């Protein structure tokens, strides 16, 4: 290579490096909230005398990670490159280390002597004129958490002068579960394939696992179960354990313990036994050998998660044994190593007779576990979903939390938005989680609160183990969850697991500052969107606690009002011609309400006191039942769906005010998702409202349902090549019908614009199936005004509520008499389906 070329290469490398160091350049979302973007000059001014040295007392992988993170963060935010030493010297410094070491190294430092596990203290002190910032952890992991806290404070622009902060987590268990399959797919994952597995093995490159460990550590998460609860037996087979060793190694520097999900029938399926009876000594021996083998290679292994007797998974019922028998046999193998067994409380019969009005899936958890309280070993933890059904948009707190007093428990929250829009909709979840965490179960003597958060942290009944599990399901997509804004849920989960007392507003504010910067316009718009998003989703997808109106036996995404009815899965809302809702009262219904303490049950049992957001969860009422507002239930349903769709449209306009204030990549990617959401909210609104209007026979008193202004059904246009088809379920197409094109050379639909001239939005509602990418062109008077491909890969191969979507051409200038023409070309098995066109 000649001199000149070397020079060019160096210049190029330099140019590339200087781009990399400027975070504003290409924001992929890969760093989540840990971007360490340079602080504004005003914010930076208060850190002007920031020390230039970090002293790391002692040495360990976690301590090194802490130091390196500090160096990285300070370089990014303050532009200061910290020098690293092992002993306190003559100048100002940041000192990090375990509490005992910091106390020894810095005489007189106010380091607390009694920090609890994972706790830390961050403070400042002056020694002979030297200014020291101290990060002291109870153990190494506490140092890491303290370091991230210090960095967060700087990122948020907090003054450090009088820093004196002691923090301890609310509970020892703060884990995430990843429902990853060994083939690399993720059950209910919406952001690409697994970061852990591919082709039935652990991935060769685990960079993303370590990056994920970093995000988790920054919010205090200390464990991760990497494999699907619908477990694959291979994950604990002897030949697979060395692969787990690699995963554990990727997480270890971040203080995250590895765990996996197990299949209860493993002793038979892979252990060569003819049984998996938990009381058979050979079965106990199988579990012991299996567990001993794992710990021999992964001494800090966390334990197992077990889903048994649920949704087709085998369990102790095969031998008429109890859940306690099942849990204890495995827990006893784990106990000598300090491992824990998470036993899932999500046990129910999915073949229930729907005709029997007394049947109720919501009762299952308490019915199954009530009598077992006190029979679980000390290292068993019952893992209980927040509500009694399954991560619906609105559920009461599971009564099981208040039922168990002698059993360890954790709350299972879902970060991945399975039933809540699958990250194609933004639904900020901390407000929903907090409603459950702050619910008072009233199971202690009068006058004493028993908040769910005190039950799950173990505080209420002095249980040693407890806490929080979040089903996160991140994927290989650069931004982890598919939607940049959805990362607020991962962040929020960790923050609440650490301190459930934090407010949703504060969490949203912290996350936004770190993710998008501190411009007040950005903070206001993003907080506004986040905090309104759960109510909005609830408004357009099903209000009053009705449960889910989605396709429950399929992908759980778009509307399909009746799909939960007349099957054994028990997610019924029991809507018929006369009324709606599940009667769960003790007096006339399933008796579910009686599973709560008498004081709570009394409130739910009476129509007069039942919180209206849970009305249809607890009661079956006629459509004409009047709410406290004076409105009938049916009118409330109509109105809320219009309101929700308006709120979703408002997210788009609010986000648009941030153009130029947020980096281009993330601005456009978020805008695209919000525009999709606004369109899909209309799909939801119209499907639910038309279904209820037809079923109840009661018209919307505002006259909106079924009469959208400016809407022209595709089937009524002048069609060339298109044929008219019925859509199933009928409510997911306007008028129940759509048009499809079977000709590879394309089809067209035209109509004449007869309204007054002006700039108008032209909306096309079509179906974007996953089995093709049809092309569309919109023309006005022969001139193309829009063109697009249906390549969103929405989660279905048919035209229905999952695939219905909208495209809007904004501000098209129209003259009376203009011919509007939509051309469509099918692709693959997708026949370029169109539902309607709307001019607004
Ligand atoms: C839901 C979800 C399943 C999952 C199950 C569970 O039902 O749809 O995919 O396996 O929960 O939590 O076990």
Tab-separated table of N, CA and C and ligand atoms in Angstrom, residues 179 187-188 229-230 307 311 344 346 385 390 412 418 556, ligand 1:
chain	number	residue	atom	x	y	z
A	179	UNK	N	-39.411	-15.642	26.314
A	179	UNK	CA	-40.056	-16.865	25.813
A	179	UNK	C	-39.406	-17.310	24.493
A	187	UNK	N	-41.883	-16.900	21.210
A	187	UNK	CA	-43.334	-16.923	21.418
A	187	UNK	C	-43.756	-15.551	21.933
A	188	UNK	N	-44.657	-14.920	21.195
A	188	UNK	CA	-45.144	-13.582	21.548
A	188	UNK	C	-44.016	-12.543	21.561
A	229	UNK	N	-41.346	-20.686	28.393
A	229	UNK	CA	-42.026	-21.466	29.441
A	229	UNK	C	-42.693	-22.713	28.858
A	230	UNK	N	-43.026	-22.659	27.583
A	230	UNK	CA	-43.463	-23.880	26.890
A	230	UNK	C	-42.168	-24.572	26.496
A	307	UNK	N	-43.711	-24.363	34.005
A	307	UNK	CA	-45.137	-24.254	33.653
A	307	UNK	C	-45.660	-25.682	33.561
A	311	UNK	N	-52.200	-25.301	29.602
A	311	UNK	CA	-52.157	-25.173	28.146
A	311	UNK	C	-51.415	-26.344	27.492
A	344	UNK	N	-45.203	-21.625	38.031
A	344	UNK	CA	-46.169	-20.656	37.498
A	344	UNK	C	-47.582	-20.908	38.010
A	346	UNK	N	-50.110	-19.818	36.581
A	346	UNK	CA	-50.966	-19.753	35.389
A	346	UNK	C	-51.424	-21.165	35.020
A	385	UNK	N	-49.371	-14.116	37.442
A	385	UNK	CA	-49.654	-13.008	36.522
A	385	UNK	C	-50.461	-11.925	37.244
A	390	UNK	N	-55.217	-13.200	31.704
A	390	UNK	CA	-53.986	-13.343	30.926
A	390	UNK	C	-53.594	-12.026	30.266
A	412	UNK	N	-45.906	-11.573	37.935
A	412	UNK	CA	-45.427	-11.662	36.557
A	412	UNK	C	-46.145	-10.592	35.736
A	418	UNK	N	-48.346	-8.495	24.121
A	418	UNK	CA	-49.073	-9.558	23.426
A	418	UNK	C	-50.507	-9.181	23.051
A	556	UNK	N	-53.800	-12.781	18.603
A	556	UNK	CA	-54.051	-11.818	19.691
A	556	UNK	C	-53.783	-10.369	19.297
B	1	LIG	C1	-50.427	-16.686	27.121
B	1	LIG	C2	-49.699	-16.707	25.822
B	1	LIG	C3	-48.961	-17.995	25.589
B	1	LIG	C4	-48.097	-18.286	26.810
B	1	LIG	C5	-48.955	-18.293	28.051
B	1	LIG	C6	-48.144	-18.437	29.318
B	1	LIG	O1	-51.535	-17.536	27.065
B	1	LIG	O2	-50.593	-16.491	24.777
B	1	LIG	O3	-48.194	-17.851	24.449
B	1	LIG	O4	-47.459	-19.491	26.657
B	1	LIG	O5	-49.612	-17.069	28.161
B	1	LIG	O6	-47.950	-17.422	29.967
B	1	LIG	O7	-47.744	-19.520	29.671
